[in-house]
Short mmCIF file of N, CA and C in Angstrom, two decimals:
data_model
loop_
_atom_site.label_atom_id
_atom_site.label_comp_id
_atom_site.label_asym_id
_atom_site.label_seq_id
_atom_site.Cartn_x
_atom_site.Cartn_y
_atom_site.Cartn_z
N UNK A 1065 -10.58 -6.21 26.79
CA UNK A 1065 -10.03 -5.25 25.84
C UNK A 1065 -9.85 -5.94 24.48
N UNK A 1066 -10.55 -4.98 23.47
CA UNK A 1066 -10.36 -6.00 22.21
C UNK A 1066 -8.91 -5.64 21.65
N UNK A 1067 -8.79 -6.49 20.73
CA UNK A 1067 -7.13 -6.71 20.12
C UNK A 1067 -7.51 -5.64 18.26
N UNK A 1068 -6.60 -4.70 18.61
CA UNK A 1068 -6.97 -3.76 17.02
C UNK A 1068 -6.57 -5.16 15.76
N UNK A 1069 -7.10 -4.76 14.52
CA UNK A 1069 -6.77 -5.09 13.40
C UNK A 1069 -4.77 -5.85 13.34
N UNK A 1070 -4.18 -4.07 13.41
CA UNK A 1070 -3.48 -4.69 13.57
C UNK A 1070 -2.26 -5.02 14.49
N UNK A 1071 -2.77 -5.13 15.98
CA UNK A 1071 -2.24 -6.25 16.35
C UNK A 1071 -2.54 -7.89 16.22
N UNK A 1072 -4.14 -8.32 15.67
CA UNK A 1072 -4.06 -9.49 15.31
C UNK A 1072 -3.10 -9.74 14.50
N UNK A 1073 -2.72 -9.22 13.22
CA UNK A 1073 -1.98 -9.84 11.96
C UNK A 1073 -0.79 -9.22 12.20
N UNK A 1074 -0.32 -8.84 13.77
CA UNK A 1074 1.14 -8.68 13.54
C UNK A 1074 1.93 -7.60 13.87
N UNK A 1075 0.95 -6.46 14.12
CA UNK A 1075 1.85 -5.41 13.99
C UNK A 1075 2.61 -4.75 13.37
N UNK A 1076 3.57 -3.51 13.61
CA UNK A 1076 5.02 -3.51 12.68
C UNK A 1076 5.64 -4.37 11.75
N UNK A 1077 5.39 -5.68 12.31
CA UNK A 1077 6.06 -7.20 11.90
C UNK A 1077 5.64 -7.22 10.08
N UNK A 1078 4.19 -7.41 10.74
CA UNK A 1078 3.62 -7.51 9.54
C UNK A 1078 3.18 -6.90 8.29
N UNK A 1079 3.51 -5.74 8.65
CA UNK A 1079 3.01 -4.96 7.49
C UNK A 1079 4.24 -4.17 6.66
N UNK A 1080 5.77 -4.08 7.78
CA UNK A 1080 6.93 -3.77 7.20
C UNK A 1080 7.10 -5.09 6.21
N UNK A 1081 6.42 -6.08 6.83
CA UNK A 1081 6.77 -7.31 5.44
C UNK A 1081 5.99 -7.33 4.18
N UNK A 1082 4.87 -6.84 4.41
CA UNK A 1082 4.03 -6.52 3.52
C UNK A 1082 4.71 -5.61 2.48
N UNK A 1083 4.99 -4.66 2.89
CA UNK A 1083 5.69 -3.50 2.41
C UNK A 1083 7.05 -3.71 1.55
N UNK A 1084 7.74 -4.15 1.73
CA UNK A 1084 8.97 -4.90 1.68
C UNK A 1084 8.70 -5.53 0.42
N UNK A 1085 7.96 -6.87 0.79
CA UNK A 1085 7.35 -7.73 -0.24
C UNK A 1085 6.89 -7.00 -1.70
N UNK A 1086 5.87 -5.93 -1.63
CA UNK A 1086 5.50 -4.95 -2.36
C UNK A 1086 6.21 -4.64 -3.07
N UNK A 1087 7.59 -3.24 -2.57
CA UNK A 1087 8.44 -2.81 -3.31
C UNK A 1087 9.58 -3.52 -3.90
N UNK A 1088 9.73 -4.77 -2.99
CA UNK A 1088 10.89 -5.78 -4.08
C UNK A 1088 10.10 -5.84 -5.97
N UNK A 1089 9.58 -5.94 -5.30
CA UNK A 1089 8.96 -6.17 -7.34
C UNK A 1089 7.98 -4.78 -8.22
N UNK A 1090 7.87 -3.75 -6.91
CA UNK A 1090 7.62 -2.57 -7.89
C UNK A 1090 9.06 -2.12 -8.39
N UNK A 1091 10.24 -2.08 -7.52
CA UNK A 1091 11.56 -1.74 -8.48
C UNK A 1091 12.16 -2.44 -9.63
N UNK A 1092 11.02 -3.61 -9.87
CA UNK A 1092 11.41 -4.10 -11.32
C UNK A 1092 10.44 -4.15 -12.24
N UNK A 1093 9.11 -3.30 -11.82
CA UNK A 1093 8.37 -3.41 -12.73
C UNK A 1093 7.96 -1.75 -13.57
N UNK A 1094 7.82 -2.54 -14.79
CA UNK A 1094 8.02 -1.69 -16.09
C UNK A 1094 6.85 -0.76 -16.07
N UNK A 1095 5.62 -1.19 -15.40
CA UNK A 1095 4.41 -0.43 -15.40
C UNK A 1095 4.07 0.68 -14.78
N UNK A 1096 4.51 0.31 -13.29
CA UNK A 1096 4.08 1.22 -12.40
C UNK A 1096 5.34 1.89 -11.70
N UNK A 1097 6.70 0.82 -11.80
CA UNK A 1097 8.13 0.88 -10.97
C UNK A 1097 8.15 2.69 -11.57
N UNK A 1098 8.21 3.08 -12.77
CA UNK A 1098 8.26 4.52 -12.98
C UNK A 1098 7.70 5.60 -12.20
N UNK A 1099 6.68 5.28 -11.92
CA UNK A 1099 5.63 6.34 -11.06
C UNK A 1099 6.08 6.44 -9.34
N UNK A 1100 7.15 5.36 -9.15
CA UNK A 1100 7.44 5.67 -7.49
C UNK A 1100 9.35 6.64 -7.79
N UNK A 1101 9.19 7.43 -6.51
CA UNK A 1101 10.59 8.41 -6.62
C UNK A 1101 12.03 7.51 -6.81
N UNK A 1102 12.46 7.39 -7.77
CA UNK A 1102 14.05 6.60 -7.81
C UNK A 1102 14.92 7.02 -6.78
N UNK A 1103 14.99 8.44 -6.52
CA UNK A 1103 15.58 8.62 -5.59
C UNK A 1103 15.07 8.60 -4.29
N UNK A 1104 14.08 7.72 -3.79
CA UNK A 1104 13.26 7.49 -2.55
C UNK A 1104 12.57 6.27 -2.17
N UNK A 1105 13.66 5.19 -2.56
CA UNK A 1105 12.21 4.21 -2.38
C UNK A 1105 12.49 3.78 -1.06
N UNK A 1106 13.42 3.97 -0.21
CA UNK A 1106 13.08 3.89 1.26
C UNK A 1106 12.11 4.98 2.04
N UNK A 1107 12.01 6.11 1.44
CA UNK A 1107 10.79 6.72 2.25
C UNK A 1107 9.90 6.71 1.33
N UNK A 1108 9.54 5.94 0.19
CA UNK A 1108 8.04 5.38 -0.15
C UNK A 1108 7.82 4.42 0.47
N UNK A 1109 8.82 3.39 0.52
CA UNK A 1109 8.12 2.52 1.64
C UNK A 1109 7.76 3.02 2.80
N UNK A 1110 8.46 3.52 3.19
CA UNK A 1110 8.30 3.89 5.15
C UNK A 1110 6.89 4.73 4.89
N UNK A 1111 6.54 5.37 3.74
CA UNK A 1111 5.40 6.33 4.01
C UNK A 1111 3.75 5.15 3.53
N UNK A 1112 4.25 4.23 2.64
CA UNK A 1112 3.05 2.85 2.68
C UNK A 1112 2.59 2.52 3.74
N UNK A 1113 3.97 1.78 4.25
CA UNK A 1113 3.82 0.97 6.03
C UNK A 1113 2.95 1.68 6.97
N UNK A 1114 3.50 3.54 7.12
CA UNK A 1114 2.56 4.05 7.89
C UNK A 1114 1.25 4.08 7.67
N UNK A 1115 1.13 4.79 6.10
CA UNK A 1115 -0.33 4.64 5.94
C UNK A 1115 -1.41 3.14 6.35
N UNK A 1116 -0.71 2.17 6.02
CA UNK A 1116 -1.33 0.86 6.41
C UNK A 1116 -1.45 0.79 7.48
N UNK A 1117 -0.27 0.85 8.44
CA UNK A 1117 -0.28 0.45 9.71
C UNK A 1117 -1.50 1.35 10.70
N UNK A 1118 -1.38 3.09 10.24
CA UNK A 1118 -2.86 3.53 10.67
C UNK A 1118 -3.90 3.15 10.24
N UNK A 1119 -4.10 3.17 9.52
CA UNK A 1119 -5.35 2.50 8.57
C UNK A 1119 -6.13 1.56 9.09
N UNK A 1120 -4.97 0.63 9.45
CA UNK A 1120 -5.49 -0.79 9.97
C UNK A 1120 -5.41 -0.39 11.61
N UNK A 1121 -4.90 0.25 12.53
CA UNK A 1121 -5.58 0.90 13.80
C UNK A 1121 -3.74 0.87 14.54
N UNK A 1122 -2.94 0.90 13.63
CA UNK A 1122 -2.10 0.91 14.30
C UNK A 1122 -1.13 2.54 14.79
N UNK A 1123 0.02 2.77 15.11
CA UNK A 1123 0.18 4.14 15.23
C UNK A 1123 -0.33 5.29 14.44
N UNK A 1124 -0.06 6.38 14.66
CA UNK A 1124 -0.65 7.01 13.78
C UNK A 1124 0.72 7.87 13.10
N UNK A 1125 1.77 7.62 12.65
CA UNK A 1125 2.72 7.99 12.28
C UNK A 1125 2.37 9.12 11.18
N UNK A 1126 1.35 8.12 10.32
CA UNK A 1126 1.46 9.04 8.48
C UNK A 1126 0.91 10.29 9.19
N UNK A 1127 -0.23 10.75 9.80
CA UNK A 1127 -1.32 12.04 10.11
C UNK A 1127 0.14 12.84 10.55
N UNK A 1128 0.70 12.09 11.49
CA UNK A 1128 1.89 12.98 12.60
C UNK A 1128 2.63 13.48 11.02
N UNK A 1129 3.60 12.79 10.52
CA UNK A 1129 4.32 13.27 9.59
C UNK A 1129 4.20 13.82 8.11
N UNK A 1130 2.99 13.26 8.08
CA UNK A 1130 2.37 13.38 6.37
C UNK A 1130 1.27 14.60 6.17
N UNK A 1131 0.29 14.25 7.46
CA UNK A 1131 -0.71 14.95 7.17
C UNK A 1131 -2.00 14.13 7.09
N UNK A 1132 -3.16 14.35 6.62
CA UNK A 1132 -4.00 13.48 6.12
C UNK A 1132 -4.02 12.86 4.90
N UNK A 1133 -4.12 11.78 4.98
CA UNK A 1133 -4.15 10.53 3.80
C UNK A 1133 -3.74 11.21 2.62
N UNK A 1134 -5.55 11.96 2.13
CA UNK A 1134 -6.10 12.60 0.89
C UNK A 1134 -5.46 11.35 -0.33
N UNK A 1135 -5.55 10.00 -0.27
CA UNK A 1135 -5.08 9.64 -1.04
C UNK A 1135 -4.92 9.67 -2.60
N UNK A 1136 -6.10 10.19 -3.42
CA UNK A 1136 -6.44 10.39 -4.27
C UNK A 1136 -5.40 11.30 -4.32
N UNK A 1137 -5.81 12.68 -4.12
CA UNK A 1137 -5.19 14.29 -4.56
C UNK A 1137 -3.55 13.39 -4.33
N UNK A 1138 -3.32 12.46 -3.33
CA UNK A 1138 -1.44 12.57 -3.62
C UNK A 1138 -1.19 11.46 -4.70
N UNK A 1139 -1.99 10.85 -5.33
CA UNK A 1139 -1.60 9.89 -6.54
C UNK A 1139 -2.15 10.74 -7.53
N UNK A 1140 -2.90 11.56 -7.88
CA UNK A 1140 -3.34 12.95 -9.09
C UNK A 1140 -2.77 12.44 -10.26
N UNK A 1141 -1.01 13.53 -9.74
CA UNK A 1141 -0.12 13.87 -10.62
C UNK A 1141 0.30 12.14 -11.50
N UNK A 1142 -0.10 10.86 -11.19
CA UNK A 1142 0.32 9.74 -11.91
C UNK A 1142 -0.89 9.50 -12.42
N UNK A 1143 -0.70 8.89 -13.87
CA UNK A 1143 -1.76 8.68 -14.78
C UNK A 1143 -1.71 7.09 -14.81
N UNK A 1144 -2.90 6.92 -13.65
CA UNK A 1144 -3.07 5.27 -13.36
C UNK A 1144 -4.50 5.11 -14.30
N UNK A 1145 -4.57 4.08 -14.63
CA UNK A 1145 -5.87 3.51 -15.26
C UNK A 1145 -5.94 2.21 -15.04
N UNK A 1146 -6.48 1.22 -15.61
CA UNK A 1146 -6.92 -0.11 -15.31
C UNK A 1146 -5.66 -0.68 -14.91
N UNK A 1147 -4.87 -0.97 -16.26
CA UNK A 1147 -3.70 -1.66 -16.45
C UNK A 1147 -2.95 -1.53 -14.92
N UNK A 1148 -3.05 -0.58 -14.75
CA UNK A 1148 -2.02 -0.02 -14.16
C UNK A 1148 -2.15 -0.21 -12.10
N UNK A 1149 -3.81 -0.40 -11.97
CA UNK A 1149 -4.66 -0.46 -10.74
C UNK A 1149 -4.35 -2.22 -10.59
N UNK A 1150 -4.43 -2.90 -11.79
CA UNK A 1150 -4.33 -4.54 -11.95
C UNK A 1150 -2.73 -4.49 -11.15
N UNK A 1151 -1.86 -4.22 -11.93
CA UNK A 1151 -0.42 -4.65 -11.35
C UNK A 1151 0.02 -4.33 -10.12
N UNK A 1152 -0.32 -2.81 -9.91
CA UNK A 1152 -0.70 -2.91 -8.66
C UNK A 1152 -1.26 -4.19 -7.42
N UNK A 1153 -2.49 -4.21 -7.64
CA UNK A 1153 -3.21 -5.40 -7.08
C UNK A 1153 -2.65 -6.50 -6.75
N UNK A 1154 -1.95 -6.99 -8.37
CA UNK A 1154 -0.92 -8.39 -8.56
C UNK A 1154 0.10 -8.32 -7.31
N UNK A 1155 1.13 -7.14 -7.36
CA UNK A 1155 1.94 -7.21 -6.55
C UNK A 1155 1.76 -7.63 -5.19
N UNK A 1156 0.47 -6.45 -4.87
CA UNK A 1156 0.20 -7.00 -3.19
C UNK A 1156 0.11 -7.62 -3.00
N UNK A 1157 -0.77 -8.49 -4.05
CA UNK A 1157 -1.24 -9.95 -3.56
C UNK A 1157 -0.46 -10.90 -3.67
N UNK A 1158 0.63 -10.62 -4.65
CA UNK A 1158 1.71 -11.89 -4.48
C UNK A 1158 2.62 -11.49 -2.38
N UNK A 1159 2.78 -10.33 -2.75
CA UNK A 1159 3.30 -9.67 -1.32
C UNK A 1159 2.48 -10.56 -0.11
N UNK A 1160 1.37 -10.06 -0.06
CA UNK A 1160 0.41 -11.09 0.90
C UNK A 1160 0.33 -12.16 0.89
N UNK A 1161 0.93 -12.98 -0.45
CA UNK A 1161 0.73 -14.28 -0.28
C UNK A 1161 2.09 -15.35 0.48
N UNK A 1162 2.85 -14.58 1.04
CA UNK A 1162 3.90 -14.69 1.47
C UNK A 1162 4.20 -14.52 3.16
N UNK A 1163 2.94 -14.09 3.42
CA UNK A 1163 2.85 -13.44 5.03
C UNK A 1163 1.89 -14.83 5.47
N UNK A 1164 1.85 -15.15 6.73
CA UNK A 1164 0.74 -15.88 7.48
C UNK A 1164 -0.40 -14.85 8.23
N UNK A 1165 -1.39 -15.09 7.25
CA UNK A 1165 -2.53 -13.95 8.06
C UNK A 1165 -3.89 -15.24 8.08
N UNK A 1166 -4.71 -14.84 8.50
CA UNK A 1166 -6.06 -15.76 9.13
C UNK A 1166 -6.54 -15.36 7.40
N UNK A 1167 -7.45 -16.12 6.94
CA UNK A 1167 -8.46 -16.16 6.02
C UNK A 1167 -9.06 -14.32 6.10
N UNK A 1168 -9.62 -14.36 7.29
CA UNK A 1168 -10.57 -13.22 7.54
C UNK A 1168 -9.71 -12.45 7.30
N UNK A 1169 -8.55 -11.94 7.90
CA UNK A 1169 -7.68 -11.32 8.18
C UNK A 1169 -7.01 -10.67 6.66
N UNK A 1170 -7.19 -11.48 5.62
CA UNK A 1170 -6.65 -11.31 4.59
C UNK A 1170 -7.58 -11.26 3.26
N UNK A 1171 -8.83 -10.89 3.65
CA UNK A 1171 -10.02 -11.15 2.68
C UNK A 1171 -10.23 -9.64 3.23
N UNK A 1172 -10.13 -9.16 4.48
CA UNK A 1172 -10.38 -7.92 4.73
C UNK A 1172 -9.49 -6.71 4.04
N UNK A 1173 -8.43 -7.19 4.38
CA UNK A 1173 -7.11 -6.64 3.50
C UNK A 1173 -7.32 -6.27 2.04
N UNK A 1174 -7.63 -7.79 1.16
CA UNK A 1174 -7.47 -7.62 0.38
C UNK A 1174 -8.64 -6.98 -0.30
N UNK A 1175 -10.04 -7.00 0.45
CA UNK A 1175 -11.23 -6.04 -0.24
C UNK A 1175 -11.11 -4.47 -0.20
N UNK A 1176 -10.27 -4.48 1.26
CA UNK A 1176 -9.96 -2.79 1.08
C UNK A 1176 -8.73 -2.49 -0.16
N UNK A 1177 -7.76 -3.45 -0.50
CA UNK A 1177 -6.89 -2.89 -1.69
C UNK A 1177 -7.64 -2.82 -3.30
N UNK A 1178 -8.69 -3.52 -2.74
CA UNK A 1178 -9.26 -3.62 -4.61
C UNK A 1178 -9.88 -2.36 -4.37
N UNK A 1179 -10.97 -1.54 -3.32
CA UNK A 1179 -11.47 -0.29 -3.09
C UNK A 1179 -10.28 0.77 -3.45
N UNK A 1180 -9.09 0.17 -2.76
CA UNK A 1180 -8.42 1.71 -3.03
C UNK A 1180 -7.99 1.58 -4.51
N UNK A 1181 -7.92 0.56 -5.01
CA UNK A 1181 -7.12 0.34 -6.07
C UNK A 1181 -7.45 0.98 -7.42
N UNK A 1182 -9.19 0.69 -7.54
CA UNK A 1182 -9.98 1.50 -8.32
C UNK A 1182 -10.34 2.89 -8.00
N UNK A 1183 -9.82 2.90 -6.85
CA UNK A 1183 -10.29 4.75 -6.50
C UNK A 1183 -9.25 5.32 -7.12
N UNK A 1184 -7.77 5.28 -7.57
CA UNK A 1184 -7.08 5.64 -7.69
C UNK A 1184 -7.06 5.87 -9.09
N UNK A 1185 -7.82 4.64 -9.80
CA UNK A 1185 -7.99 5.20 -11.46
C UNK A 1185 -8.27 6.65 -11.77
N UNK A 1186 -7.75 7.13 -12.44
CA UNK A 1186 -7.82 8.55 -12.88
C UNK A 1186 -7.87 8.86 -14.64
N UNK A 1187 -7.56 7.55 -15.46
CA UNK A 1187 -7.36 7.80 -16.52
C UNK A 1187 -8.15 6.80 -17.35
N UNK A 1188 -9.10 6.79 -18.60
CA UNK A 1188 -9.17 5.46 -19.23
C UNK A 1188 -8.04 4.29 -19.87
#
């Protein structure tokens, strides 16, 4: 029986840290910290984690509670462009750089965040 995505890198473990890691420094940042709900950043996180954690083959929480992804149509209403896809990026990757994941493990990760990252541009 093969081992999913993510139970190699961890599980729950790992991606609530991921997550965690993330929003410690989107609530201080000037760029993007605006565009997440002030009054919600415990269920923006909890709604990241899920999305990741399915994503990467783990429960399927977000579909059960959210619906489907549609990630695009639910970032629309924020006017992201380069600047804004970069700090993004920065964050995770400082976030990730803080976790113990395999090489592979984290080259995979991080090629799918630069994909979503630019999909999300919407603005010049």
């Amino acid at each position: 029986m093969s081992t999913s995505f993510y139970e190699a890198v961890g599980g729950d473990e790992f991606f609530t840290a991921l997550v965690e890691g993330f929003y410690a420094q989107v609530r201080e940042d000037d760029l993007i910290g605006p565009m997440y709900p002030q009054d919600d950043w415990e269920g923006a996180e909890q709604r990241l984690k899920w999305f990741l954690a399915q994503y990467w083959g783990g429960p399927t929480t977000f579909n059960e509670k959210r619906g489907a992804p549609m990630l695009r149509r639910r970032h629309f209403p924020y006017e992201i462009g380069d600047a804004e896809a970069r700090r993004w990026l920065s964050m995770m990757s400082n976030s990730l750089d803080q976790l113990e994941v395999s090489a592979a493990h984290r080259d995979a990760l991080w090629d799918h965040m630069v994909r979503v990252a630019a999909m999300m541009i919407n603005k010049e």
